[in-house]
Amino acid sequence: MITENLITWQSRLPTWQQALQNAVRDPQELFALLELPPDLLQDTVWENPRFHLRVPRSYVARMQKGDIHDPLLRQVLPLQAEQLPFANFTTDPVGDNAASKGAGLLHKYQGRVLIIVTAACAIHCRYCFRQHYDYRENNSSELQAIYNYIQSDNSIHEVILSGGDPLSVKDSRLMELINLLATIPHLQRLRIHSRLPIVLPERVTPELIAALTQTRLQTIMVVHANHAAELDNSVTQALRKLADAGITLFNQAVLLRGVNADVESLVQLHERLFEQRVVPYYLHLLDKVQGAGHFEVSETEALSLIEAMRERLSGYLVPRLVREVAGLGYKLPVF
Ligand SMILES: *Cc1c(COP(=O)(O)O)cnc(C)c1O
Ligand code: SF4
């Protein structure tokens, strides 16, 4: 009975919300889907981390079966290695707590304020710098408080919707927020930082596009892809729909050992993105967040990768290599 109700209720949700709900959460199921040997699971996987496994099925379908080193799998599989201590890896690596203004607002940089729209994400990326962030302490449920803060500071010209993933909320909630922001005269731009067009392209519906384009604010979207294998047909179509709607698209990636820390992967990623009119923005050095030490790439190695990319790519296809330094007024370029 309960199961039936659940199924009826789910089938009334839009497809993308069903896909969001039906994400794989069990490492054993993931191993079975990928035809990986169970003894490998026992030896390497952390079965019950607090920041648990979460990956959409359409993303799993893009992984290579039988390959434990698959670059997409690496990004989502909780490893026992996450429990090892690494010096200088902390729970608040980028100083989010100090930049918090309450009501889900982070105000670090001049002219821009970031709203943590939700704690929810479609996928749990193991290197996420907000994996320990206390979303209950600073959430965006009070629209009036958000409005008051931005309204009273006319140096703010751009609002960044972030999270969690801001596109994991319903269209109605998104519309409510965007409509409210549009009433603040000194705001010019709306920027959305989202991984959903990459990991759950079903999210890019006509309704979403309408919500993002029927506003007086100029809309920019910064997507987050780390590897060309993430960009299958469904993703490229979603990106093209966004671009066709006049939304300016950028990509930010994180440089990750075992995922994309080689020239070939980086070249392919940025060429493939640009085919969908996504312009490279940042390549982030890993934020030193507890649990992600095994992904780290040294600054020296990162620089030689960027140099190698410069030799192969048009200038505009080379992202800016940056490191986020807590307390600094911009993302620090690494030369
Ligand atoms: C990264 C970030 C921004 C945006 O910085 P840009 O360099 O403009 O992309 C804004 N606010 C916060 C809190 C950030 O972490
Ligand atoms: S989608 Fe972004 S916020 Fe969510 S887990 Fe991944 S990196 Fe973190």
Tab-separated table of C-alpha atoms and ligand atoms in Angstrom:
chain	number	residue	atom	x	y	z
A	1	MET	CA	0.000	0.000	0.000
A	2	ILE	CA	2.708	2.400	1.048
A	3	THR	CA	4.770	1.426	-1.985
A	4	GLU	CA	1.809	2.006	-4.265
A	5	ASN	CA	1.223	5.449	-2.862
A	6	LEU	CA	4.872	6.276	-3.298
A	7	ILE	CA	4.794	5.177	-6.908
A	8	THR	CA	1.634	7.179	-7.679
A	9	TRP	CA	3.089	10.224	-6.013
A	10	GLN	CA	6.385	9.855	-7.862
A	11	SER	CA	4.786	9.406	-11.252
A	12	ARG	CA	3.078	12.774	-10.829
A	13	LEU	CA	6.424	14.496	-10.464
A	14	PRO	CA	8.208	15.899	-13.530
A	15	THR	CA	10.683	13.411	-15.062
A	16	TRP	CA	13.691	15.284	-13.738
A	17	GLN	CA	12.383	15.153	-10.182
A	18	GLN	CA	11.782	11.427	-10.494
A	19	ALA	CA	15.359	11.002	-11.726
A	20	LEU	CA	16.552	13.083	-8.780
A	21	GLN	CA	14.682	10.839	-6.338
A	22	ASN	CA	15.790	7.618	-8.003
A	23	ALA	CA	19.498	8.290	-7.677
A	24	VAL	CA	21.728	5.348	-6.727
A	25	ARG	CA	22.607	5.518	-3.024
A	26	ASP	CA	23.823	2.017	-2.324
A	27	PRO	CA	27.452	1.128	-3.184
A	28	GLN	CA	26.459	-2.515	-3.696
A	29	GLU	CA	23.903	-1.533	-6.300
A	30	LEU	CA	26.427	0.716	-8.015
A	31	PHE	CA	28.924	-2.153	-8.149
A	32	ALA	CA	26.278	-4.464	-9.606
A	33	LEU	CA	25.274	-1.898	-12.259
A	34	LEU	CA	28.910	-1.477	-13.270
A	35	GLU	CA	29.690	-5.198	-13.102
A	36	LEU	CA	32.485	-4.640	-10.626
A	37	PRO	CA	33.701	-7.470	-8.331
A	38	PRO	CA	32.200	-7.396	-4.796
A	39	ASP	CA	35.573	-8.117	-3.113
A	40	LEU	CA	36.862	-4.822	-4.512
A	41	LEU	CA	33.993	-3.135	-2.711
A	42	GLN	CA	35.039	-4.626	0.613
A	43	ASP	CA	38.640	-3.595	0.106
A	44	THR	CA	38.222	-0.038	-1.119
A	45	VAL	CA	34.754	1.394	-0.504
A	46	TRP	CA	33.597	3.321	2.548
A	47	GLU	CA	30.102	1.928	2.840
A	48	ASN	CA	28.464	4.377	5.218
A	49	PRO	CA	29.964	7.846	5.141
A	50	ARG	CA	27.931	10.767	6.490
A	51	PHE	CA	28.258	12.468	3.074
A	52	HIS	CA	26.760	9.427	1.420
A	53	LEU	CA	26.887	8.029	-2.081
A	54	ARG	CA	24.468	9.734	-4.423
A	55	VAL	CA	24.589	9.495	-8.200
A	56	PRO	CA	21.879	9.793	-10.888
A	57	ARG	CA	21.306	6.692	-13.002
A	58	SER	CA	21.868	8.518	-16.292
A	59	TYR	CA	25.303	9.542	-14.984
A	60	VAL	CA	26.116	5.936	-14.028
A	61	ALA	CA	25.161	4.929	-17.571
A	62	ARG	CA	28.038	7.090	-18.865
A	63	MET	CA	30.616	5.124	-16.848
A	64	GLN	CA	32.718	2.338	-18.367
A	65	LYS	CA	31.543	-1.021	-17.028
A	66	GLY	CA	34.140	-3.086	-15.166
A	67	ASP	CA	36.524	-0.143	-14.704
A	68	ILE	CA	37.127	0.832	-11.089
A	69	HIS	CA	39.328	3.703	-12.355
A	70	ASP	CA	36.591	5.238	-14.499
A	71	PRO	CA	36.934	9.039	-14.161
A	72	LEU	CA	33.201	9.510	-13.515
A	73	LEU	CA	33.065	6.752	-10.931
A	74	ARG	CA	36.096	8.285	-9.153
A	75	GLN	CA	34.131	11.485	-8.612
A	76	VAL	CA	31.300	9.791	-6.731
A	77	LEU	CA	32.577	6.591	-5.114
A	78	PRO	CA	33.185	6.960	-1.348
A	79	LEU	CA	36.592	5.439	-0.641
A	80	GLN	CA	38.056	4.237	2.615
A	81	ALA	CA	40.957	6.553	1.774
A	82	GLU	CA	38.683	9.516	2.631
A	83	GLN	CA	39.086	8.628	6.291
A	84	LEU	CA	42.857	9.148	6.224
A	85	PRO	CA	44.020	12.396	7.807
A	86	PHE	CA	45.803	14.893	5.525
A	87	ALA	CA	47.669	17.849	6.994
A	88	ASN	CA	45.880	21.187	6.369
A	89	PHE	CA	42.690	19.582	5.089
A	90	THR	CA	39.800	21.073	7.070
A	91	THR	CA	36.002	21.181	7.178
A	92	ASP	CA	35.787	24.860	6.078
A	93	PRO	CA	38.635	25.243	3.575
A	94	VAL	CA	37.462	28.423	1.820
A	95	GLY	CA	36.244	30.496	4.745
A	96	ASP	CA	32.529	30.175	4.036
A	97	ASN	CA	31.660	30.502	7.706
A	98	ALA	CA	33.412	33.867	8.032
A	99	ALA	CA	31.664	35.194	4.890
A	100	SER	CA	28.209	34.184	6.069
A	101	LYS	CA	25.664	36.998	6.406
A	102	GLY	CA	22.803	34.753	7.531
A	103	ALA	CA	19.704	33.920	5.444
A	104	GLY	CA	21.867	31.714	3.204
A	105	LEU	CA	23.966	34.652	2.001
A	106	LEU	CA	27.732	34.573	1.488
A	107	HIS	CA	29.280	37.936	0.758
A	108	LYS	CA	32.992	37.586	0.038
A	109	TYR	CA	33.616	39.611	-3.086
A	110	GLN	CA	32.749	43.148	-4.096
A	111	GLY	CA	29.655	43.539	-6.218
A	112	ARG	CA	28.590	39.912	-5.951
A	113	VAL	CA	26.641	38.064	-3.319
A	114	LEU	CA	26.073	34.328	-3.274
A	115	ILE	CA	22.878	32.638	-2.079
A	116	ILE	CA	22.977	29.066	-0.794
A	117	VAL	CA	19.602	28.209	-2.260
A	118	THR	CA	19.476	24.650	-0.971
A	119	ALA	CA	21.606	21.954	0.629
A	120	ALA	CA	20.430	19.401	-1.908
A	121	CYS	CA	22.440	18.141	-4.873
A	122	ALA	CA	21.673	15.602	-7.570
A	123	ILE	CA	25.096	14.067	-7.077
A	124	HIS	CA	27.562	13.900	-4.222
A	125	CYS	CA	31.017	14.788	-5.494
A	126	ARG	CA	33.639	13.376	-3.181
A	127	TYR	CA	35.852	16.468	-3.507
A	128	CYS	CA	33.037	18.918	-2.698
A	129	PHE	CA	34.364	21.811	-0.577
A	130	ARG	CA	30.939	22.223	1.033
A	131	GLN	CA	30.570	18.585	2.080
A	132	HIS	CA	30.876	19.562	5.762
A	133	TYR	CA	28.995	22.864	5.487
A	134	ASP	CA	26.245	23.267	8.056
A	135	TYR	CA	23.315	24.187	5.844
A	136	ARG	CA	20.928	24.332	8.805
A	137	GLU	CA	22.906	27.212	10.291
A	138	ASN	CA	22.670	29.344	7.179
A	139	ASN	CA	19.683	28.630	4.959
A	140	SER	CA	17.777	30.709	2.478
A	141	SER	CA	14.234	30.030	3.655
A	142	GLU	CA	13.649	33.672	4.627
A	143	LEU	CA	13.202	35.529	1.385
A	144	GLN	CA	12.488	38.785	3.185
A	145	ALA	CA	15.911	38.697	4.870
A	146	ILE	CA	17.630	38.039	1.533
A	147	TYR	CA	15.740	40.912	-0.021
A	148	ASN	CA	16.587	43.285	2.818
A	149	TYR	CA	20.301	42.513	2.671
A	150	ILE	CA	20.675	42.996	-1.084
A	151	GLN	CA	18.282	45.928	-1.284
A	152	SER	CA	20.231	47.856	1.342
A	153	ASP	CA	23.630	47.482	-0.405
A	154	ASN	CA	23.641	49.100	-3.822
A	155	SER	CA	27.196	48.022	-4.546
A	156	ILE	CA	25.782	44.547	-5.275
A	157	HIS	CA	25.167	44.121	-9.015
A	158	GLU	CA	25.175	40.366	-9.343
A	159	VAL	CA	23.541	37.540	-7.421
A	160	ILE	CA	24.949	34.027	-7.638
A	161	LEU	CA	22.601	31.160	-6.956
A	162	SER	CA	24.586	28.295	-5.483
A	163	GLY	CA	24.163	25.545	-2.934
A	164	GLY	CA	24.041	22.548	-2.882
A	165	ASP	CA	22.695	22.827	-6.378
A	166	PRO	CA	20.266	25.707	-6.953
A	167	LEU	CA	18.609	23.853	-9.841
A	168	SER	CA	17.627	20.959	-7.584
A	169	VAL	CA	14.746	23.082	-6.248
A	170	LYS	CA	11.350	23.198	-7.923
A	171	ASP	CA	10.672	25.756	-10.675
A	172	SER	CA	8.109	27.534	-8.474
A	173	ARG	CA	10.694	28.174	-5.749
A	174	LEU	CA	13.241	29.328	-8.308
A	175	MET	CA	10.714	31.664	-9.923
A	176	GLU	CA	9.767	33.136	-6.577
A	177	LEU	CA	13.400	33.911	-5.836
A	178	ILE	CA	14.206	35.284	-9.291
A	179	ASN	CA	11.090	37.468	-9.354
A	180	LEU	CA	11.974	38.906	-5.987
A	181	LEU	CA	15.565	39.635	-7.034
A	182	ALA	CA	14.394	41.319	-10.228
A	183	THR	CA	12.578	43.939	-8.143
A	184	ILE	CA	15.881	45.211	-6.720
A	185	PRO	CA	16.873	48.048	-9.083
A	186	HIS	CA	20.662	47.901	-8.629
A	187	LEU	CA	20.842	44.187	-9.518
A	188	GLN	CA	21.924	43.608	-13.119
A	189	ARG	CA	22.908	39.972	-13.354
A	190	LEU	CA	21.725	36.603	-12.195
A	191	ARG	CA	24.386	33.917	-12.192
A	192	ILE	CA	23.557	30.266	-11.621
A	193	HIS	CA	26.251	27.845	-10.523
A	194	SER	CA	24.936	24.380	-11.253
A	195	ARG	CA	26.123	20.883	-12.004
A	196	LEU	CA	22.649	19.680	-12.995
A	197	PRO	CA	22.866	20.333	-16.760
A	198	ILE	CA	25.864	17.956	-16.656
A	199	VAL	CA	24.772	15.287	-14.180
A	200	LEU	CA	20.988	15.400	-14.691
A	201	PRO	CA	20.349	17.018	-18.092
A	202	GLU	CA	16.644	16.124	-17.812
A	203	ARG	CA	16.504	19.210	-15.571
A	204	VAL	CA	16.776	21.530	-18.563
A	205	THR	CA	13.064	21.723	-19.370
A	206	PRO	CA	11.166	24.386	-21.325
A	207	GLU	CA	9.754	25.539	-17.963
A	208	LEU	CA	13.245	26.056	-16.553
A	209	ILE	CA	14.362	27.967	-19.623
A	210	ALA	CA	11.285	30.166	-19.347
A	211	ALA	CA	12.040	30.853	-15.693
A	212	LEU	CA	15.611	31.867	-16.534
A	213	THR	CA	14.833	34.029	-19.529
A	214	GLN	CA	11.605	35.800	-18.584
A	215	THR	CA	13.386	38.144	-16.227
A	216	ARG	CA	14.882	41.568	-16.765
A	217	LEU	CA	18.136	40.295	-15.215
A	218	GLN	CA	20.915	39.165	-17.525
A	219	THR	CA	21.313	35.427	-16.971
A	220	ILE	CA	24.618	33.604	-16.847
A	221	MET	CA	25.098	29.949	-16.066
A	222	VAL	CA	28.324	28.427	-14.830
A	223	VAL	CA	28.134	24.654	-15.235
A	224	HIS	CA	30.563	22.207	-13.704
A	225	ALA	CA	31.987	19.429	-15.875
A	226	ASN	CA	35.300	17.750	-15.138
A	227	HIS	CA	35.644	15.184	-17.901
A	228	ALA	CA	34.630	14.853	-21.554
A	229	ALA	CA	32.998	11.477	-20.826
A	230	GLU	CA	30.379	13.362	-18.821
A	231	LEU	CA	29.190	15.074	-22.004
A	232	ASP	CA	26.973	12.522	-23.706
A	233	ASN	CA	24.187	13.386	-26.160
A	234	SER	CA	21.635	14.268	-23.532
A	235	VAL	CA	24.066	16.733	-21.959
A	236	THR	CA	25.099	18.359	-25.211
A	237	GLN	CA	21.430	18.823	-26.116
A	238	ALA	CA	20.682	20.387	-22.743
A	239	LEU	CA	23.609	22.786	-23.096
A	240	ARG	CA	22.537	23.770	-26.591
A	241	LYS	CA	19.020	24.525	-25.386
A	242	LEU	CA	20.437	26.854	-22.755
A	243	ALA	CA	22.749	28.528	-25.258
A	244	ASP	CA	19.942	28.881	-27.825
A	245	ALA	CA	17.857	30.626	-25.160
A	246	GLY	CA	20.542	33.308	-24.937
A	247	ILE	CA	22.005	32.240	-21.611
A	248	THR	CA	25.751	32.836	-21.433
A	249	LEU	CA	27.451	29.565	-20.507
A	250	PHE	CA	30.743	29.068	-18.710
A	251	ASN	CA	32.344	25.984	-17.209
A	252	GLN	CA	34.305	25.554	-14.049
A	253	ALA	CA	36.191	22.343	-13.388
A	254	VAL	CA	38.242	21.057	-10.498
A	255	LEU	CA	41.650	19.554	-11.170
A	256	LEU	CA	41.434	16.064	-9.702
A	257	ARG	CA	43.995	13.287	-9.492
A	258	GLY	CA	42.598	10.114	-11.025
A	259	VAL	CA	39.933	12.061	-12.937
A	260	ASN	CA	41.307	14.755	-15.239
A	261	ALA	CA	44.909	15.487	-14.218
A	262	ASP	CA	46.374	14.782	-17.652
A	263	VAL	CA	46.689	16.973	-20.735
A	264	GLU	CA	44.588	14.772	-22.990
A	265	SER	CA	41.581	14.809	-20.621
A	266	LEU	CA	41.768	18.572	-20.140
A	267	VAL	CA	42.117	19.314	-23.855
A	268	GLN	CA	39.181	17.069	-24.747
A	269	LEU	CA	36.995	18.476	-21.987
A	270	HIS	CA	37.430	22.076	-23.066
A	271	GLU	CA	37.119	21.375	-26.781
A	272	ARG	CA	33.943	19.357	-26.267
A	273	LEU	CA	32.445	22.031	-24.033
A	274	PHE	CA	33.101	24.755	-26.550
A	275	GLU	CA	31.334	22.694	-29.243
A	276	GLN	CA	28.225	23.334	-27.129
A	277	ARG	CA	29.172	27.040	-26.785
A	278	VAL	CA	30.355	26.668	-23.209
A	279	VAL	CA	33.356	28.916	-22.548
A	280	PRO	CA	36.072	27.735	-20.129
A	281	TYR	CA	36.111	29.821	-16.965
A	282	TYR	CA	38.001	28.409	-14.010
A	283	LEU	CA	40.100	25.340	-13.403
A	284	HIS	CA	40.184	25.151	-9.621
A	285	LEU	CA	42.994	23.692	-7.614
A	286	LEU	CA	41.411	21.376	-5.079
A	287	ASP	CA	40.053	23.089	-1.973
A	288	LYS	CA	41.685	21.405	0.976
A	289	VAL	CA	38.551	19.851	2.369
A	290	GLN	CA	38.746	16.979	4.795
A	291	GLY	CA	38.204	13.680	2.985
A	292	ALA	CA	39.501	14.799	-0.422
A	293	GLY	CA	43.280	14.576	0.114
A	294	HIS	CA	43.710	11.725	-2.351
A	295	PHE	CA	42.497	13.974	-5.209
A	296	GLU	CA	45.205	16.594	-4.755
A	297	VAL	CA	47.428	17.693	-7.637
A	298	SER	CA	50.454	19.823	-6.742
A	299	GLU	CA	50.674	23.408	-7.938
A	300	THR	CA	53.809	22.590	-9.944
A	301	GLU	CA	52.059	19.756	-11.746
A	302	ALA	CA	48.967	21.903	-12.330
A	303	LEU	CA	51.090	24.635	-13.887
A	304	SER	CA	52.791	22.253	-16.257
A	305	LEU	CA	49.380	20.937	-17.297
A	306	ILE	CA	48.204	24.471	-18.051
A	307	GLU	CA	51.367	25.142	-20.070
A	308	ALA	CA	50.787	21.974	-22.060
A	309	MET	CA	47.180	23.068	-22.701
A	310	ARG	CA	48.374	26.467	-23.919
A	311	GLU	CA	50.542	24.714	-26.473
A	312	ARG	CA	47.613	22.742	-27.808
A	313	LEU	CA	44.574	25.021	-27.551
A	314	SER	CA	43.267	28.359	-28.789
A	315	GLY	CA	43.807	30.940	-26.102
A	316	TYR	CA	40.120	31.193	-25.265
A	317	LEU	CA	39.923	27.436	-24.624
A	318	VAL	CA	42.389	27.549	-21.737
A	319	PRO	CA	40.656	28.034	-18.366
A	320	ARG	CA	42.124	30.236	-15.648
A	321	LEU	CA	43.905	28.151	-13.042
A	322	VAL	CA	42.843	29.485	-9.649
A	323	ARG	CA	43.047	28.730	-5.979
A	324	GLU	CA	40.513	29.966	-3.474
A	325	VAL	CA	42.212	31.550	-0.492
A	326	ALA	CA	40.067	32.171	2.584
A	327	GLY	CA	39.809	35.903	3.284
A	328	LEU	CA	41.096	37.060	-0.134
A	329	GLY	CA	38.819	39.304	-2.267
A	330	TYR	CA	39.044	37.217	-5.444
A	331	LYS	CA	39.945	33.753	-6.662
A	332	LEU	CA	43.719	33.775	-6.782
A	333	PRO	CA	45.135	33.136	-10.288
A	334	VAL	CA	48.028	30.677	-10.260
A	335	PHE	CA	50.700	31.417	-12.867
B	1	LIG	C1	33.524	32.076	-6.195
B	1	LIG	C2	32.619	32.987	-5.491
B	1	LIG	C3	32.055	34.080	-6.164
B	1	LIG	C4	32.287	34.365	-7.629
B	1	LIG	O1	33.587	34.727	-7.933
B	1	LIG	P1	33.959	35.070	-9.448
B	1	LIG	O2	35.429	35.211	-9.448
B	1	LIG	O3	33.225	36.300	-9.820
B	1	LIG	O4	33.489	33.885	-10.259
B	1	LIG	C5	31.249	34.939	-5.447
B	1	LIG	N1	30.983	34.751	-4.142
B	1	LIG	C6	31.494	33.705	-3.475
B	1	LIG	C7	31.188	33.564	-2.021
B	1	LIG	C8	32.332	32.786	-4.117
B	1	LIG	O5	32.834	31.753	-3.440
B	2	SF4	S1	27.229	19.329	-7.221
B	2	SF4	FE1	28.568	20.968	-6.432
B	2	SF4	S2	27.761	21.421	-4.384
B	2	SF4	FE2	26.888	19.438	-5.008
B	2	SF4	S3	28.290	17.888	-4.184
B	2	SF4	FE3	28.970	18.332	-6.275
B	2	SF4	S4	30.538	19.942	-6.047
B	2	SF4	FE4	29.339	19.877	-4.119
